[in-house]
mmCIF file of C-alpha atoms and ligand atoms in Angstrom:
data_model
loop_
_atom_site.group_PDB
_atom_site.id
_atom_site.type_symbol
_atom_site.label_atom_id
_atom_site.label_comp_id
_atom_site.label_asym_id
_atom_site.label_seq_id
_atom_site.Cartn_x
_atom_site.Cartn_y
_atom_site.Cartn_z
ATOM 1 C CA MET S 507 0.736 -5.663 -22.250
ATOM 2 C CA LYS S 508 -1.900 -2.944 -21.691
ATOM 3 C CA LYS S 509 -5.391 -3.410 -23.194
ATOM 4 C CA LEU S 510 -6.307 -0.020 -24.684
ATOM 5 C CA GLU S 511 -9.320 1.223 -26.685
ATOM 6 C CA GLN S 512 -11.588 -0.994 -28.805
ATOM 7 C CA ILE S 513 -10.683 -0.583 -32.462
ATOM 8 C CA TYR S 514 -13.160 -2.990 -34.075
ATOM 9 C CA GLU S 515 -16.245 -5.028 -33.277
ATOM 10 C CA GLY S 516 -17.250 -7.894 -35.546
ATOM 11 C CA LYS S 517 -20.077 -10.415 -35.260
ATOM 12 C CA ALA S 518 -18.170 -12.796 -32.969
ATOM 13 C CA LYS S 519 -15.153 -10.836 -31.714
ATOM 14 C CA LYS S 520 -13.953 -7.453 -30.502
ATOM 15 C CA VAL S 521 -10.439 -6.185 -31.148
ATOM 16 C CA PHE S 522 -8.553 -3.868 -28.784
ATOM 17 C CA ALA S 523 -5.385 -1.839 -29.287
ATOM 18 C CA THR S 524 -2.409 -2.426 -26.999
ATOM 19 C CA ASP S 525 0.605 -0.274 -26.076
ATOM 20 C CA ASP S 526 2.536 -2.125 -28.817
ATOM 21 C CA PRO S 527 1.400 -0.906 -32.280
ATOM 22 C CA SER S 528 2.214 -4.288 -33.833
ATOM 23 C CA LEU S 529 -0.059 -6.247 -31.447
ATOM 24 C CA VAL S 530 -3.789 -6.310 -30.681
ATOM 25 C CA ILE S 531 -6.023 -8.217 -28.269
ATOM 26 C CA VAL S 532 -8.929 -10.269 -29.622
ATOM 27 C CA ASP S 533 -11.899 -10.733 -27.278
ATOM 28 C CA TYR S 534 -14.310 -13.546 -28.242
ATOM 29 C CA LYS S 535 -18.066 -13.078 -27.695
ATOM 30 C CA ASP S 536 -20.862 -15.607 -27.123
ATOM 31 C CA ASP S 537 -22.913 -13.842 -29.840
ATOM 32 C CA ALA S 538 -23.793 -16.016 -32.808
ATOM 33 C CA THR S 539 -25.052 -14.954 -36.215
ATOM 34 C CA ALA S 540 -25.942 -16.856 -39.347
ATOM 35 C CA LEU S 541 -27.303 -16.068 -42.811
ATOM 36 C CA ASN S 542 -24.890 -13.132 -42.939
ATOM 37 C CA GLY S 543 -26.235 -11.559 -39.741
ATOM 38 C CA LYS S 544 -29.956 -12.071 -40.464
ATOM 39 C CA LYS S 545 -30.229 -14.748 -37.750
ATOM 40 C CA LYS S 546 -28.964 -13.727 -34.320
ATOM 41 C CA GLY S 547 -28.536 -15.541 -31.010
ATOM 42 C CA THR S 548 -26.220 -16.484 -28.190
ATOM 43 C CA ILE S 549 -24.345 -19.707 -27.643
ATOM 44 C CA ALA S 550 -23.388 -19.881 -23.958
ATOM 45 C CA GLY S 551 -19.693 -20.602 -23.529
ATOM 46 C CA LYS S 552 -18.884 -20.206 -27.235
ATOM 47 C CA GLY S 553 -16.444 -17.320 -26.790
ATOM 48 C CA SER S 554 -14.243 -19.268 -24.443
ATOM 49 C CA ILE S 555 -14.406 -22.493 -26.480
ATOM 50 C CA ASN S 556 -13.598 -20.736 -29.768
ATOM 51 C CA ASN S 557 -10.749 -18.772 -28.211
ATOM 52 C CA ARG S 558 -9.107 -21.813 -26.617
ATOM 53 C CA MET S 559 -9.703 -24.121 -29.577
ATOM 54 C CA THR S 560 -8.350 -21.563 -32.064
ATOM 55 C CA ASN S 561 -5.207 -21.030 -29.996
ATOM 56 C CA HIS S 562 -4.635 -24.755 -29.560
ATOM 57 C CA LEU S 563 -4.876 -25.311 -33.327
ATOM 58 C CA MET S 564 -2.872 -22.200 -34.274
ATOM 59 C CA LYS S 565 -0.008 -23.407 -32.045
ATOM 60 C CA MET S 566 -0.115 -26.837 -33.709
ATOM 61 C CA LEU S 567 -0.113 -25.266 -37.192
ATOM 62 C CA GLU S 568 2.720 -22.865 -36.331
ATOM 63 C CA LYS S 569 4.820 -25.827 -35.098
ATOM 64 C CA ASN S 570 4.188 -27.491 -38.449
ATOM 65 C CA GLY S 571 5.360 -24.569 -40.550
ATOM 66 C CA VAL S 572 2.229 -22.459 -41.078
ATOM 67 C CA PRO S 573 2.848 -18.867 -39.928
ATOM 68 C CA THR S 574 -0.036 -17.503 -37.815
ATOM 69 C CA HIS S 575 -1.003 -14.311 -35.989
ATOM 70 C CA PHE S 576 -1.038 -16.072 -32.572
ATOM 71 C CA VAL S 577 1.144 -14.616 -29.811
ATOM 72 C CA GLU S 578 -0.263 -15.508 -26.381
ATOM 73 C CA GLU S 579 -3.512 -16.542 -24.683
ATOM 74 C CA ILE S 580 -4.332 -13.928 -22.047
ATOM 75 C CA SER S 581 -7.537 -15.352 -20.569
ATOM 76 C CA ASP S 582 -10.400 -17.727 -21.398
ATOM 77 C CA ARG S 583 -11.733 -15.263 -23.961
ATOM 78 C CA GLU S 584 -8.814 -12.984 -24.792
ATOM 79 C CA THR S 585 -5.742 -13.550 -26.949
ATOM 80 C CA LEU S 586 -2.812 -11.375 -27.910
ATOM 81 C CA VAL S 587 -2.246 -11.562 -31.667
ATOM 82 C CA LYS S 588 -0.140 -9.797 -34.281
ATOM 83 C CA LYS S 589 -1.958 -6.840 -35.816
ATOM 84 C CA VAL S 590 -2.727 -7.560 -39.463
ATOM 85 C CA ASP S 591 -4.371 -6.015 -42.483
ATOM 86 C CA ILE S 592 -6.880 -8.690 -43.356
ATOM 87 C CA VAL S 593 -6.813 -9.908 -46.969
ATOM 88 C CA PRO S 594 -10.513 -9.364 -47.833
ATOM 89 C CA LEU S 595 -11.141 -13.009 -48.728
ATOM 90 C CA GLU S 596 -12.817 -15.960 -47.069
ATOM 91 C CA VAL S 597 -10.714 -18.956 -48.066
ATOM 92 C CA ILE S 598 -12.903 -22.068 -47.923
ATOM 93 C CA VAL S 599 -11.488 -25.595 -48.117
ATOM 94 C CA ARG S 600 -13.818 -28.562 -48.629
ATOM 95 C CA ASN S 601 -13.232 -32.296 -48.330
ATOM 96 C CA VAL S 602 -16.834 -33.531 -48.326
ATOM 97 C CA ALA S 603 -19.812 -31.867 -50.030
ATOM 98 C CA ALA S 604 -21.965 -29.812 -47.643
ATOM 99 C CA GLY S 605 -23.634 -26.429 -47.206
ATOM 100 C CA SER S 606 -23.508 -23.979 -50.086
ATOM 101 C CA LEU S 607 -21.543 -26.338 -52.361
ATOM 102 C CA SER S 608 -24.233 -29.018 -52.032
ATOM 103 C CA LYS S 609 -26.925 -26.448 -52.813
ATOM 104 C CA ARG S 610 -25.071 -24.842 -55.719
ATOM 105 C CA LEU S 611 -24.019 -28.070 -57.438
ATOM 106 C CA GLY S 612 -26.866 -30.366 -56.376
ATOM 107 C CA ILE S 613 -24.520 -32.824 -54.673
ATOM 108 C CA PRO S 614 -25.951 -34.504 -51.548
ATOM 109 C CA GLU S 615 -24.343 -33.504 -48.246
ATOM 110 C CA GLY S 616 -21.838 -36.115 -47.128
ATOM 111 C CA THR S 617 -20.577 -36.982 -50.621
ATOM 112 C CA PRO S 618 -16.779 -37.300 -50.416
ATOM 113 C CA MET S 619 -14.822 -35.423 -53.087
ATOM 114 C CA ARG S 620 -11.882 -36.821 -55.057
ATOM 115 C CA LYS S 621 -9.613 -34.005 -53.896
ATOM 116 C CA PRO S 622 -9.899 -30.912 -51.696
ATOM 117 C CA VAL S 623 -11.644 -27.896 -53.205
ATOM 118 C CA ILE S 624 -10.524 -24.323 -52.467
ATOM 119 C CA GLU S 625 -13.055 -21.514 -52.922
ATOM 120 C CA TYR S 626 -12.602 -17.771 -52.429
ATOM 121 C CA CYS S 627 -15.315 -15.334 -51.350
ATOM 122 C CA PHE S 628 -14.917 -11.541 -51.307
ATOM 123 C CA LYS S 629 -15.498 -10.362 -47.713
ATOM 124 C CA CYS S 630 -18.368 -7.884 -48.115
ATOM 125 C CA ASP S 631 -21.476 -8.107 -45.895
ATOM 126 C CA GLU S 632 -23.577 -5.853 -48.175
ATOM 127 C CA LEU S 633 -22.986 -8.270 -51.069
ATOM 128 C CA ASP S 634 -23.307 -11.465 -48.953
ATOM 129 C CA ASP S 635 -19.639 -12.407 -49.517
ATOM 130 C CA PRO S 636 -19.843 -13.339 -53.228
ATOM 131 C CA MET S 637 -17.653 -16.123 -54.590
ATOM 132 C CA VAL S 638 -14.740 -14.901 -56.727
ATOM 133 C CA ASN S 639 -11.788 -16.549 -58.489
ATOM 134 C CA GLU S 640 -8.059 -15.791 -58.782
ATOM 135 C CA TYR S 641 -8.682 -13.536 -61.787
ATOM 136 C CA HIS S 642 -11.092 -11.285 -59.838
ATOM 137 C CA ILE S 643 -8.645 -11.203 -56.926
ATOM 138 C CA ALA S 644 -5.695 -10.157 -59.119
ATOM 139 C CA ALA S 645 -7.819 -7.703 -61.130
ATOM 140 C CA MET S 646 -9.138 -5.933 -57.996
ATOM 141 C CA GLY S 647 -5.750 -6.074 -56.258
ATOM 142 C CA TRP S 648 -7.140 -7.832 -53.143
ATOM 143 C CA ALA S 649 -3.948 -9.949 -53.044
ATOM 144 C CA ASN S 650 -0.979 -10.289 -55.383
ATOM 145 C CA ASP S 651 0.079 -13.465 -57.199
ATOM 146 C CA ASP S 652 2.792 -14.294 -54.678
ATOM 147 C CA GLN S 653 0.355 -13.901 -51.774
ATOM 148 C CA MET S 654 -2.268 -16.040 -53.556
ATOM 149 C CA LYS S 655 0.282 -18.777 -54.190
ATOM 150 C CA LYS S 656 1.109 -18.817 -50.473
ATOM 151 C CA ILE S 657 -2.555 -18.660 -49.437
ATOM 152 C CA ALA S 658 -3.417 -21.747 -51.510
ATOM 153 C CA GLU S 659 -0.320 -23.578 -50.293
ATOM 154 C CA TYR S 660 -1.041 -22.762 -46.606
ATOM 155 C CA ALA S 661 -4.747 -23.573 -46.985
ATOM 156 C CA LEU S 662 -3.993 -27.086 -48.292
ATOM 157 C CA LYS S 663 -1.336 -27.631 -45.639
ATOM 158 C CA VAL S 664 -3.753 -26.520 -42.888
ATOM 159 C CA ASN S 665 -6.279 -28.938 -44.380
ATOM 160 C CA SER S 666 -3.943 -31.961 -44.227
ATOM 161 C CA LEU S 667 -2.791 -31.084 -40.705
ATOM 162 C CA LEU S 668 -6.336 -30.535 -39.407
ATOM 163 C CA ILE S 669 -7.727 -33.692 -41.063
ATOM 164 C CA ALA S 670 -5.077 -35.784 -39.296
ATOM 165 C CA TYR S 671 -5.486 -33.945 -36.002
ATOM 166 C CA PHE S 672 -9.276 -34.341 -35.892
ATOM 167 C CA LYS S 673 -9.103 -37.969 -37.049
ATOM 168 C CA ASN S 674 -7.347 -38.710 -33.735
ATOM 169 C CA VAL S 675 -10.493 -37.685 -31.862
ATOM 170 C CA ASN S 676 -12.854 -39.483 -34.265
ATOM 171 C CA VAL S 677 -13.966 -36.313 -36.021
ATOM 172 C CA GLU S 678 -14.284 -35.874 -39.777
ATOM 173 C CA LEU S 679 -13.312 -32.435 -41.085
ATOM 174 C CA ILE S 680 -15.929 -31.679 -43.747
ATOM 175 C CA ASP S 681 -14.946 -28.104 -44.641
ATOM 176 C CA PHE S 682 -13.719 -24.852 -43.087
ATOM 177 C CA LYS S 683 -13.029 -21.184 -43.688
ATOM 178 C CA LEU S 684 -9.712 -19.396 -43.199
ATOM 179 C CA GLU S 685 -8.674 -15.760 -43.272
ATOM 180 C CA PHE S 686 -5.202 -14.425 -43.878
ATOM 181 C CA GLY S 687 -3.581 -11.099 -42.994
ATOM 182 C CA ILE S 688 -0.422 -9.094 -43.541
ATOM 183 C CA THR S 689 1.498 -8.179 -40.367
ATOM 184 C CA THR S 690 3.086 -4.751 -39.797
ATOM 185 C CA ASP S 691 6.398 -6.225 -41.028
ATOM 186 C CA GLY S 692 4.775 -7.427 -44.271
ATOM 187 C CA THR S 693 4.483 -11.168 -43.549
ATOM 188 C CA LEU S 694 1.459 -13.145 -44.748
ATOM 189 C CA VAL S 695 0.017 -15.101 -41.796
ATOM 190 C CA LEU S 696 -3.040 -17.166 -40.954
ATOM 191 C CA ALA S 697 -5.408 -14.979 -38.897
ATOM 192 C CA ASP S 698 -8.980 -14.996 -37.501
ATOM 193 C CA GLU S 699 -10.198 -18.254 -35.905
ATOM 194 C CA ILE S 700 -10.508 -22.006 -36.412
ATOM 195 C CA SER S 701 -13.538 -23.108 -34.422
ATOM 196 C CA PRO S 702 -16.971 -24.753 -34.650
ATOM 197 C CA ASP S 703 -18.167 -21.362 -35.992
ATOM 198 C CA THR S 704 -15.886 -21.651 -39.018
ATOM 199 C CA CYS S 705 -15.559 -25.409 -39.623
ATOM 200 C CA ARG S 706 -17.899 -28.323 -40.207
ATOM 201 C CA PHE S 707 -17.050 -31.183 -37.854
ATOM 202 C CA TRP S 708 -18.931 -34.492 -38.027
ATOM 203 C CA ASP S 709 -18.508 -37.391 -35.632
ATOM 204 C CA ALA S 710 -16.660 -39.919 -37.798
ATOM 205 C CA THR S 711 -18.841 -42.837 -36.669
ATOM 206 C CA THR S 712 -22.349 -41.376 -36.262
ATOM 207 C CA HIS S 713 -21.946 -38.351 -38.617
ATOM 208 C CA GLU S 714 -23.528 -36.221 -35.888
ATOM 209 C CA LYS S 715 -22.860 -32.510 -36.477
ATOM 210 C CA LEU S 716 -20.566 -30.947 -33.872
ATOM 211 C CA ASP S 717 -20.516 -27.378 -35.205
ATOM 212 C CA LYS S 718 -22.462 -24.202 -35.899
ATOM 213 C CA ASP S 719 -24.760 -25.905 -38.434
ATOM 214 C CA ARG S 720 -26.817 -26.925 -35.367
ATOM 215 C CA PHE S 721 -27.460 -23.188 -34.773
ATOM 216 C CA ARG S 722 -27.821 -22.256 -38.469
ATOM 217 C CA ARG S 723 -30.373 -25.051 -39.007
ATOM 218 C CA ASP S 724 -32.203 -24.847 -35.630
ATOM 219 C CA MET S 725 -31.259 -28.431 -34.808
ATOM 220 C CA GLY S 726 -30.930 -27.942 -31.020
ATOM 221 C CA GLY S 727 -28.068 -29.242 -28.916
ATOM 222 C CA VAL S 728 -25.891 -26.304 -29.954
ATOM 223 C CA GLU S 729 -24.064 -25.705 -26.654
ATOM 224 C CA GLU S 730 -23.647 -29.473 -26.190
ATOM 225 C CA ALA S 731 -22.014 -29.785 -29.621
ATOM 226 C CA TYR S 732 -19.525 -26.996 -28.859
ATOM 227 C CA GLU S 733 -18.754 -28.636 -25.488
ATOM 228 C CA GLU S 734 -18.309 -32.032 -27.130
ATOM 229 C CA ILE S 735 -15.847 -30.926 -29.810
ATOM 230 C CA SER S 736 -14.000 -28.809 -27.257
ATOM 231 C CA SER S 737 -13.651 -31.679 -24.785
ATOM 232 C CA ARG S 738 -12.457 -34.078 -27.498
ATOM 233 C CA LEU S 739 -9.793 -31.615 -28.573
ATOM 234 C CA LEU S 740 -8.824 -29.856 -25.358
ATOM 235 C CA GLY S 741 -9.830 -32.544 -22.889
ATOM 236 C CA ASN S 742 -12.104 -30.372 -20.714
HETATM 237 P P1 TMP M 508 -20.749 -22.813 -46.799
HETATM 238 O O1 TMP M 508 -21.035 -24.231 -47.162
HETATM 239 O O2 TMP M 508 -21.911 -22.101 -46.148
HETATM 240 O O3 TMP M 508 -20.200 -22.027 -47.970
HETATM 241 O O4 TMP M 508 -19.585 -22.834 -45.692
HETATM 242 C C1 TMP M 508 -18.357 -23.489 -45.908
HETATM 243 C C2 TMP M 508 -17.526 -23.466 -44.631
HETATM 244 O O5 TMP M 508 -17.099 -22.146 -44.326
HETATM 245 C C3 TMP M 508 -18.281 -23.936 -43.390
HETATM 246 O O6 TMP M 508 -17.384 -24.709 -42.594
HETATM 247 C C4 TMP M 508 -18.653 -22.684 -42.655
HETATM 248 C C5 TMP M 508 -17.585 -21.715 -43.062
HETATM 249 N N1 TMP M 508 -18.076 -20.342 -43.220
HETATM 250 C C6 TMP M 508 -17.668 -19.348 -42.345
HETATM 251 O O7 TMP M 508 -16.905 -19.591 -41.421
HETATM 252 N N2 TMP M 508 -18.134 -18.073 -42.541
HETATM 253 C C7 TMP M 508 -18.983 -17.735 -43.549
HETATM 254 O O8 TMP M 508 -19.368 -16.559 -43.682
HETATM 255 C C8 TMP M 508 -19.381 -18.779 -44.469
HETATM 256 C C9 TMP M 508 -20.320 -18.493 -45.606
HETATM 257 C C10 TMP M 508 -18.924 -20.053 -44.254
#
């Protein structure tokens, strides 16, 4: 597979064309942003950790019936994936109150919820990714009803699978963000990444944060947290 020209650069990843029009190569960066790009920095080793952790989890999900964009890991930082049109939604699943939900609803961080909550945000940097509901999504045509049914079903299935998987390494899955895309043959698949950038992971015993909140909140120990969650999951 030939790596051709760069076709996109996001905050944490670059995407390159390949000689197959249905496939692209994702290249993970160490760059970190928060507050929708207003806070910038670098987390040494993040690109490699996020790439390898995402691939490990995508393979596990695929085996358990969730279709994903994953094709093949090419190097520490690069992965071959199916080319998709991204559905312009951030799909957030929450098990325990934290972050923006705690702020919005005045519920202390760490409060368990009776059942998982799914939230949708419209992917738009200029508007700070505003929260929307199924009616907005259908009205704007961002996804059709059939796609939304599948997105909710996959999101809850990913949640159950990830909760169980992280429990094995004494990690509590607080919440996370998913993105979905449509492949060139029209299939809805899980895309983007599943990493400490996009999930909240707390040590199940000490409740220590093992994710990007350490960067967002200037808590220190950022690289160490990424290393810790990576070694628990990937064993290195
Ligand atoms: P929030 O509490 O800030 O809304 O975040 C919920 C989860 O979604 C958390 O695990 C972090 C993740 N997330 C992203 O990956 N990207 C984003 O742009 C936002 C706002 C949250």
